[in-house]
Short mmCIF file of C-alpha atoms and ligand atoms in Angstrom, two decimals:
data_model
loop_
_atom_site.label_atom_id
_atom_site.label_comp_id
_atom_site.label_asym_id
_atom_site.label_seq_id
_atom_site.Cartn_x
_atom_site.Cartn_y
_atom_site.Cartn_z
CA UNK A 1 -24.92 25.73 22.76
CA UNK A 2 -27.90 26.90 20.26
CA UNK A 3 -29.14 25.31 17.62
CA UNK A 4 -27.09 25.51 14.18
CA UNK A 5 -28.88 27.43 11.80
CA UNK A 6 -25.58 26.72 8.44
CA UNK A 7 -23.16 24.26 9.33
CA UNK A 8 -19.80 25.04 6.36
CA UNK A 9 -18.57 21.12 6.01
CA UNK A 10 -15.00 21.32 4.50
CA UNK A 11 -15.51 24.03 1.93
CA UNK A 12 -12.84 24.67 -1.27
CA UNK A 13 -13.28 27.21 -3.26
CA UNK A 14 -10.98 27.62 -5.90
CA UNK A 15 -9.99 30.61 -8.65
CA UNK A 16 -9.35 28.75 -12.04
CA UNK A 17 -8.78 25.43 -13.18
CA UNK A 18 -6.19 23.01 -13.42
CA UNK A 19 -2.50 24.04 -12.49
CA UNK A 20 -3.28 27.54 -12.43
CA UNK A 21 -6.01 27.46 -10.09
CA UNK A 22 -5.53 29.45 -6.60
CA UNK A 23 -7.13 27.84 -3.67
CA UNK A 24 -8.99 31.01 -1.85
CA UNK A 25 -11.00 28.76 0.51
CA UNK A 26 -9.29 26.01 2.36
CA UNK A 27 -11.41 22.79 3.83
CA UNK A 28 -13.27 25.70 5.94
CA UNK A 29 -15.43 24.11 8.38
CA UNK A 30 -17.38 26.58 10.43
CA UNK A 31 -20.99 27.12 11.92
CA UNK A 32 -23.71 29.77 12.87
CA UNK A 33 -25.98 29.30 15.76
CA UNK A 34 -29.18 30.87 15.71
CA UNK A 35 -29.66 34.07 16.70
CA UNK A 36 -26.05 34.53 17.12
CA UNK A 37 -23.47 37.11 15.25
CA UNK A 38 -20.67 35.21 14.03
CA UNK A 39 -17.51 37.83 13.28
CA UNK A 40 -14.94 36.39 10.44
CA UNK A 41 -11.67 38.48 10.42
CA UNK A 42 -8.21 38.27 8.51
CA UNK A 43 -5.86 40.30 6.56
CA UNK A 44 -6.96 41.62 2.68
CA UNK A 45 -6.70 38.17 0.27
CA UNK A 46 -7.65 36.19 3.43
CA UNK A 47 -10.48 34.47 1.34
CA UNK A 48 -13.32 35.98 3.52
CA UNK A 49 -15.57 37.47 0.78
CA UNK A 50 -14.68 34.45 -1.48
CA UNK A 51 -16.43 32.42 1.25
CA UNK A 52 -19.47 34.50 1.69
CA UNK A 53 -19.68 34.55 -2.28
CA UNK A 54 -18.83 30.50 -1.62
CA UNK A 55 -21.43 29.44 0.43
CA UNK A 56 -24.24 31.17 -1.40
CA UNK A 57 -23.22 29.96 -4.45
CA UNK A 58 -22.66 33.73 -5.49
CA UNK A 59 -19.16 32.87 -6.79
CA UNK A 60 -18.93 34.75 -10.44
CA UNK A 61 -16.26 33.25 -12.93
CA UNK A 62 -13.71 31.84 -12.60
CA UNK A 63 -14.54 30.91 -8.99
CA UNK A 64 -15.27 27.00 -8.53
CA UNK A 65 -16.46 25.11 -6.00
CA UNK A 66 -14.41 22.51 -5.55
CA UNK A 67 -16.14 20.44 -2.40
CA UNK A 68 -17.83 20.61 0.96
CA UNK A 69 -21.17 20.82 2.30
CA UNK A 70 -23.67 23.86 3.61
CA UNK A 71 -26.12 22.48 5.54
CA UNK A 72 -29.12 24.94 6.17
CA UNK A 73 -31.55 24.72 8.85
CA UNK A 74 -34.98 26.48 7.97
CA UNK A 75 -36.83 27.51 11.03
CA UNK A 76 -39.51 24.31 10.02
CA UNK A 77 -38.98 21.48 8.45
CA UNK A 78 -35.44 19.25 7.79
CA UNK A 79 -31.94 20.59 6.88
CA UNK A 80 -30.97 20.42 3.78
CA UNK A 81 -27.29 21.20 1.71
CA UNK A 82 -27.49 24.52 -0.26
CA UNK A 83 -24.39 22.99 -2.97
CA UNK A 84 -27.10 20.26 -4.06
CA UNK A 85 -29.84 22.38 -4.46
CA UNK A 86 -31.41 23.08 -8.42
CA UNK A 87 -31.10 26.99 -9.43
CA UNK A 88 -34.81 27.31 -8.96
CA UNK A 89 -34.26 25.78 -5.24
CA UNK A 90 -31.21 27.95 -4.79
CA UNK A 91 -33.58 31.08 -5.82
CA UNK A 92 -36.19 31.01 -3.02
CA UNK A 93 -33.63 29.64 -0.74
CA UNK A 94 -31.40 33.01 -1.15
CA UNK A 95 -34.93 34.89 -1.34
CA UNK A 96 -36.45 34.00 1.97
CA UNK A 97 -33.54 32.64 4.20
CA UNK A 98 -30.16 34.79 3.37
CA UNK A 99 -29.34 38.19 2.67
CA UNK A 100 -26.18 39.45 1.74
CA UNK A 101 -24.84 43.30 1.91
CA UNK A 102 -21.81 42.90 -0.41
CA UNK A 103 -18.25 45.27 0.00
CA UNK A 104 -19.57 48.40 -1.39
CA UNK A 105 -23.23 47.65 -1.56
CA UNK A 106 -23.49 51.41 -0.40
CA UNK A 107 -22.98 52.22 -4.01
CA UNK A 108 -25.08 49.58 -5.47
CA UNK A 109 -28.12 51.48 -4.78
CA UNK A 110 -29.56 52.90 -8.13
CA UNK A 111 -28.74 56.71 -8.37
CA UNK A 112 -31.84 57.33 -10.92
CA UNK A 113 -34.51 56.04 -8.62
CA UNK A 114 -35.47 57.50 -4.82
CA UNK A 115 -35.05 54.89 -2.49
CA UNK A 116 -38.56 54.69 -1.78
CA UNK A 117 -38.91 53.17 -4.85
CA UNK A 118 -36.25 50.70 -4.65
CA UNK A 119 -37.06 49.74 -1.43
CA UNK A 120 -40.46 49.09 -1.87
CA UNK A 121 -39.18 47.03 -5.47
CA UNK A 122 -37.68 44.73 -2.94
CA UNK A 123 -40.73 44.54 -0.60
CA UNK A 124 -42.81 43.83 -4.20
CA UNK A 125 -40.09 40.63 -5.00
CA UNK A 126 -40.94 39.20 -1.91
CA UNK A 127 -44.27 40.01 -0.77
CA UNK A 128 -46.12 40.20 -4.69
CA UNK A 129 -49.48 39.87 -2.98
CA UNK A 130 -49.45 42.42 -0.43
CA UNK A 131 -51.34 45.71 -0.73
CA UNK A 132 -49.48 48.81 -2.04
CA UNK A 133 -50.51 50.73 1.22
CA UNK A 134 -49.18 47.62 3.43
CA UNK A 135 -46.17 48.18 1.61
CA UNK A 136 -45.85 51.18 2.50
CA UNK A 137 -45.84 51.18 5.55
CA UNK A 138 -43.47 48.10 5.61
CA UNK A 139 -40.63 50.18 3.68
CA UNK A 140 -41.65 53.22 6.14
CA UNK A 141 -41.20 51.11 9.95
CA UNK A 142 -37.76 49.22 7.90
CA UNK A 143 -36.31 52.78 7.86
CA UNK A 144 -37.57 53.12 11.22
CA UNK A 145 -35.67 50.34 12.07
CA UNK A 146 -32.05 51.25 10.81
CA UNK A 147 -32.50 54.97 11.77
CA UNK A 148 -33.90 56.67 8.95
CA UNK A 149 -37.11 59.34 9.29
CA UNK A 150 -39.87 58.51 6.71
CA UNK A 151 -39.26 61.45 5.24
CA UNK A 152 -36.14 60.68 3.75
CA UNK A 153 -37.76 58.15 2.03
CA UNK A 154 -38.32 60.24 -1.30
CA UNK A 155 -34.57 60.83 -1.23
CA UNK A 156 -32.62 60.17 -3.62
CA UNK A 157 -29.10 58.15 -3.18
CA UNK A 158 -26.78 61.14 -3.54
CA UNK A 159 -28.64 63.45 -1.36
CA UNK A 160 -28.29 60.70 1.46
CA UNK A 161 -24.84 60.49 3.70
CA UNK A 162 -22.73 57.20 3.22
CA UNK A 163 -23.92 56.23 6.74
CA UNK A 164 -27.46 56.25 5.64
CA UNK A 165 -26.76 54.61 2.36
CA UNK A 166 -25.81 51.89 3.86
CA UNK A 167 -28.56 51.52 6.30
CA UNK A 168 -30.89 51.67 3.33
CA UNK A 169 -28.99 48.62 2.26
CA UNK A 170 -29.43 46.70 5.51
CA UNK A 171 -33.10 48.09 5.77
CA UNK A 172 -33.09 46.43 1.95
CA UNK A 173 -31.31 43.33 3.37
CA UNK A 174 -33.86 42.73 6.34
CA UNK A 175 -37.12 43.80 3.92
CA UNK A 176 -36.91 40.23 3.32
CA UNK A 177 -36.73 38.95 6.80
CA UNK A 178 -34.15 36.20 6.43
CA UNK A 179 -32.93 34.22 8.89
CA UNK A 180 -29.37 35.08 8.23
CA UNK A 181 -27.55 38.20 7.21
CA UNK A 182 -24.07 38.12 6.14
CA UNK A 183 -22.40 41.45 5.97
CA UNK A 184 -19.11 41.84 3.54
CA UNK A 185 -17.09 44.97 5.36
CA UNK A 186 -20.46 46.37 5.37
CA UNK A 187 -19.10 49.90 6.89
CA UNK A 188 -15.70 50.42 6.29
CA UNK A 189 -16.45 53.12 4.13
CA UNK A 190 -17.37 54.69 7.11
CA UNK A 191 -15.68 56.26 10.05
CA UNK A 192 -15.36 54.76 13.21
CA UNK A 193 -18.34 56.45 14.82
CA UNK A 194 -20.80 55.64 11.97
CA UNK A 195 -19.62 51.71 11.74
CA UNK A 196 -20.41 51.48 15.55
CA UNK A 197 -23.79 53.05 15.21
CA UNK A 198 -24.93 51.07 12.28
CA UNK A 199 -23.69 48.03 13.91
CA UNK A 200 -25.02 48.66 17.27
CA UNK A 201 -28.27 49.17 15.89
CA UNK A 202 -27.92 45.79 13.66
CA UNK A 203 -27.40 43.76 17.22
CA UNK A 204 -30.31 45.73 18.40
CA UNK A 205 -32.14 44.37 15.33
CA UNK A 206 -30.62 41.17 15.62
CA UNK A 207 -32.43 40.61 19.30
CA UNK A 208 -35.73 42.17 18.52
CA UNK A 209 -36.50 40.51 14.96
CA UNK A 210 -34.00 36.74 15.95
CA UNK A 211 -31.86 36.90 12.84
CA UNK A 212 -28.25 35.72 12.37
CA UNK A 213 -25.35 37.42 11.35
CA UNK A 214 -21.75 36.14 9.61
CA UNK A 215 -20.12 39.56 9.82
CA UNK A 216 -17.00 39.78 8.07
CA UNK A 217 -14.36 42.75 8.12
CA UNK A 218 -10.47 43.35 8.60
CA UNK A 219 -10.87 45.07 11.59
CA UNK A 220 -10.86 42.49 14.15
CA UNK A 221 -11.78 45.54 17.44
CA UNK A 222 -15.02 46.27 15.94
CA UNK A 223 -15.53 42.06 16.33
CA UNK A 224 -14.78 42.00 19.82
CA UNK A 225 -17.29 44.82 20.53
CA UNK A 226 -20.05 43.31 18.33
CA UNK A 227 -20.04 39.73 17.60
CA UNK A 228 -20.87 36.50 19.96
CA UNK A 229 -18.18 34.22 18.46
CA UNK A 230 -14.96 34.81 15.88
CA UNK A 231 -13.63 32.88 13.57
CA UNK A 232 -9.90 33.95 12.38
CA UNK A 233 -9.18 33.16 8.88
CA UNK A 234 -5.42 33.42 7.37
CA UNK A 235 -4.91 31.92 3.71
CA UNK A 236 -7.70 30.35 3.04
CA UNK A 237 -8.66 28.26 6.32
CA UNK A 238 -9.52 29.10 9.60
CA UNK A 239 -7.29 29.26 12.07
CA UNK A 240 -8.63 30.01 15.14
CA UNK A 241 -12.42 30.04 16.72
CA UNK A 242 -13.32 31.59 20.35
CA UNK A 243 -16.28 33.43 21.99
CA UNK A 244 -15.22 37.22 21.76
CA UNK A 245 -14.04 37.35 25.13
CA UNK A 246 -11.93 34.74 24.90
CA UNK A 247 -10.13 35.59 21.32
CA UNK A 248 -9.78 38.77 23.16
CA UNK A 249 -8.63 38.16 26.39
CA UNK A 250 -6.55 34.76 25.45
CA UNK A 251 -6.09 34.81 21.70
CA UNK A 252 -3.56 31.34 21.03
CA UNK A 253 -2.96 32.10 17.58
CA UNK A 254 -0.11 34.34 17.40
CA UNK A 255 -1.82 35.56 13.90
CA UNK A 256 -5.43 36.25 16.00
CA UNK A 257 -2.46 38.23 18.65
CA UNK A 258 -0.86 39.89 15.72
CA UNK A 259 -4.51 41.13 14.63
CA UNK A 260 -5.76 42.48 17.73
CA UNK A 261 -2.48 44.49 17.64
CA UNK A 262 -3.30 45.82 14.35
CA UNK A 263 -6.11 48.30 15.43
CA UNK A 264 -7.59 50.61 17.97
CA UNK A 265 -9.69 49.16 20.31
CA UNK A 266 -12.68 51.67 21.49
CA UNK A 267 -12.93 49.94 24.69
CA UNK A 268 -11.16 48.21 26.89
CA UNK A 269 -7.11 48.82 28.18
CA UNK A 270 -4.80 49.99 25.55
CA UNK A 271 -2.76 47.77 23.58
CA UNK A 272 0.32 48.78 21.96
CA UNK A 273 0.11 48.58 17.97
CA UNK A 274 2.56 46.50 16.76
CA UNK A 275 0.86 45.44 13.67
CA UNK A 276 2.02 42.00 12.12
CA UNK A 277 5.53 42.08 10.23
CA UNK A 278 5.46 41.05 6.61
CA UNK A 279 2.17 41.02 4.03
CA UNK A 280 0.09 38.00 3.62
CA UNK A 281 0.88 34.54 2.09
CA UNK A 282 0.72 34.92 -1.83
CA UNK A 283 -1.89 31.92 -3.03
CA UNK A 284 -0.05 31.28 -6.17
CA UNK A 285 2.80 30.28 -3.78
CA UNK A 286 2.15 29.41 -0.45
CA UNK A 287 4.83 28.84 2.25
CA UNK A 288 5.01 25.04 3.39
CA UNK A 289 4.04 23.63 6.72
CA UNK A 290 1.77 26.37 8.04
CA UNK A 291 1.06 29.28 5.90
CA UNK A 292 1.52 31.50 8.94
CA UNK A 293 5.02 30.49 9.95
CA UNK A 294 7.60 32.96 7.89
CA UNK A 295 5.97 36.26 9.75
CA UNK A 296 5.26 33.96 13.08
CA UNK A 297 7.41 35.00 15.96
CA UNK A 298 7.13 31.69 18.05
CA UNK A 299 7.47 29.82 14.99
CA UNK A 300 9.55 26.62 15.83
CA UNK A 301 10.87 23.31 14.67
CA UNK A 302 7.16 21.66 12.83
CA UNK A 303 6.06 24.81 11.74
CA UNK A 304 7.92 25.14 8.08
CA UNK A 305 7.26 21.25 7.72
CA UNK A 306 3.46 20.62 8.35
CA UNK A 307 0.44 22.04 8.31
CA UNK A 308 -1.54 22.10 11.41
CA UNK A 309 -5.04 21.58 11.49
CA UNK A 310 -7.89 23.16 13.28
CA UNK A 311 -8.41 20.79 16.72
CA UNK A 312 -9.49 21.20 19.85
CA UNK A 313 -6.80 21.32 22.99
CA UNK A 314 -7.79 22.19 26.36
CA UNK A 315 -6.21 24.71 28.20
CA UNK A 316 -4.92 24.60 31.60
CA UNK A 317 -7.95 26.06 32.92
CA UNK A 318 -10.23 22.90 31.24
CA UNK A 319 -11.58 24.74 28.61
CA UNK A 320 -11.70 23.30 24.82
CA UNK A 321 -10.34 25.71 22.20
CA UNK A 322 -10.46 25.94 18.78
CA UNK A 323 -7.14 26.51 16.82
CA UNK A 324 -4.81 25.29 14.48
CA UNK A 325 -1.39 25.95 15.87
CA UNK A 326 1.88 24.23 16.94
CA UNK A 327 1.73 25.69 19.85
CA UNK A 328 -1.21 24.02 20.60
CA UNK A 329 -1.23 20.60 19.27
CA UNK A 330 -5.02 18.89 20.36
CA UNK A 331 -5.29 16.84 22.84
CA UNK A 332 -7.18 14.62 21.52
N1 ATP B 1 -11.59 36.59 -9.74
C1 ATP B 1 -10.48 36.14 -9.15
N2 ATP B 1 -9.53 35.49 -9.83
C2 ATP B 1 -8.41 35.02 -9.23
N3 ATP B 1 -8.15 35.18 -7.92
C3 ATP B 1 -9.06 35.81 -7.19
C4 ATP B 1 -10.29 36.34 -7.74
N4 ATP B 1 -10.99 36.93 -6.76
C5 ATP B 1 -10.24 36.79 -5.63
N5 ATP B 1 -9.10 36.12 -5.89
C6 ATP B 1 -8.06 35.77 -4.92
O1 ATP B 1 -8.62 35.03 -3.86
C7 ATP B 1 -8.06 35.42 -2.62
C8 ATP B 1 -9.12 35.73 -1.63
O2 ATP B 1 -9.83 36.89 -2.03
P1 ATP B 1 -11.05 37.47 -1.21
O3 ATP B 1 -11.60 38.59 -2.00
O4 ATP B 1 -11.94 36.36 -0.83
O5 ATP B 1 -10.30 38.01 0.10
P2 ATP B 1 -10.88 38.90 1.29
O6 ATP B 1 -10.43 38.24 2.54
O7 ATP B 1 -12.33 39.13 1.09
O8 ATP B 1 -10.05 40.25 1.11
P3 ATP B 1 -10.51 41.79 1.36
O9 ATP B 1 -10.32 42.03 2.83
O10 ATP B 1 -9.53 42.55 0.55
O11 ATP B 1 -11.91 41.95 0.92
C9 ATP B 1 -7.13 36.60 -2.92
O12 ATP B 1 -5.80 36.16 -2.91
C10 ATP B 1 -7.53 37.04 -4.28
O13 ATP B 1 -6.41 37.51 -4.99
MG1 MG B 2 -13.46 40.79 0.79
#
């Protein structure tokens, strides 16, 4: 296995305070190796962005933090836990090491200014001693790298396609060469095609320039095409964890099985789409025993009762999975 680059220890994140509050993010324990693209899928309400927003401390009002750890290993020097850090700390620490493109951030981009300008704003932030004609040509070979000719680069936003909107905002995203990227539903604005050229040219990225990725989306097929690992997250907590292949061949969830039946795979031997019966788990009121269990087909006798946690059983076969399932109780 590689080297951990963010290790999530037991992350809440709450909405509100007191009796009101909603838990979004449930003792979420989860890490990124280096170099590695890390897919996190689930239903709408699942609490993915609320952990993305979580473990940058990005979380607007009323969005607490309510424990856990994120330990951060810089490529020198010793880890360190981005929920103790000072603002100023936080700061350079979401400067140089992360990048986020949010839901949307296709239409974050200013419409007055030509993105030129904005991108070489961002190259400015982080580079304030660099000469404007290094800059330049900086923002010029970024374009290069998601696509873009230079000469689009005295475009302004609206005379630009979504597609290349949004791979101004990963140019934007990589301008400041962080060692991890996490993309919110970067492209699903987008039509099939475009996501899987913007993301195939990411994971091209990805292996030339040795960044991370936590990419997070609904749409679980374009994870098995792209990602290295998956996490599966269903109210609030993570339920199951595989290498791609292996959530896709032998998902043990039946919610990870319920998802891969929910869309199209590109690739690959058709699957009927059955979709998953019901809509997810309402926060305010969750379902006992596991959250899953009123729209689970195989639910059985512990299911309504307790809530299983994420362990480690080994299949048949003498491999360790990662799930938290009756089906599946650990082994130990
Ligand atoms: N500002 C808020 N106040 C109260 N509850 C919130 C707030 N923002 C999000 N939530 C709740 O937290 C839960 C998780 O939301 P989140 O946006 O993290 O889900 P998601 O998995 O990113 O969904 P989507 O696929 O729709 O983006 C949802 O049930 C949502 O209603
Ligand atoms: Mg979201």
């Amino acid at each position: 296995m590689k080297d951990p680059v963010l290790e999530i220890r037991d992350l809440n994140v709450d909405y509100g305070l007191g009796d009101q509050a909603v838990h979004a993010v449930r003792d979420v324990s989860l890490t990124l190796h280096r170099g590695e693209v890390l897919g996190l899928a689930g239903e709408s309400g699942s609490g993915k962005s609320t952990l993305a927003y979580g473990l940058t401390r990005l979380l607007p009002p009323p969005g607490v933090i309510r424990g856990g750890q994120v330990i951060y290993h810089p490529a020198a020097g010793p880890a360190y836990d981005v929920m103790a850090l000072s603002h100023a700390e936080l700061r350079a620490f979401r400067w140089a090491e992360t990048s986020i493109v949010f839901q949307g951030a296709m239409n974050s981009l200013n419409p007055v200014y030509k993105v030129s300008t904005q991108l070489l704003d961002v190259i400015r932030a982080h580079e304030p001693r660099m000469p404007a004609s290094a800059r330049l040509a900086r923002a010029r070979e970024l374009l290069r790298l998601v696509g873009i000719a230079a000469d689009r680069m005295d475009s302004y936003p609206h005379q630009l396609s979504g597609g290349m909107r949004q791979r101004v905002m990963i140019g934007m995203a990589l301008a400041l060469e962080p060692q991890i990227v996490i993309m919110d539903e970067p492209t699903t604005a987008l039509d099939v095609v475009m996501q899987r050229q913007i993301l195939r040219q990411l994971i091209e990225l990805r292996e030339r320039l040795g960044f991370s990725v936590l990419f997070i989306t609904h749409d679980l097929s374009l994870l098995v095409e792209f990602s290295d690992r998956i996490a599966i997250m269903y109210g609030g907590r993570i339920v199951e964890e595989a290498p791609a292949p292996a959530l896709y061949r032998d998902s043990l969830h039946p919610y990870s099985d319920g998802l891969l039946h929910s869309f199209p795979a590109l690739r690959g031997e058709r699957r009927e789409l059955t979709g998953i019966p019901g809509s997810p788990p309402d926060l305010r009121n969750m379902p006992t025993g596991c959250s899953f269990h009123p729209r689970c087909s195989k639910a059985f006798e512990p299911c309504p009762d307790r809530v299983p946690v994420l362990g480690h059983p080994r299949t048949p076969d003498g491999r360790t999975r990662t799930v938290a399932c009756w089906l599946h109780p650990a082994t130990g």
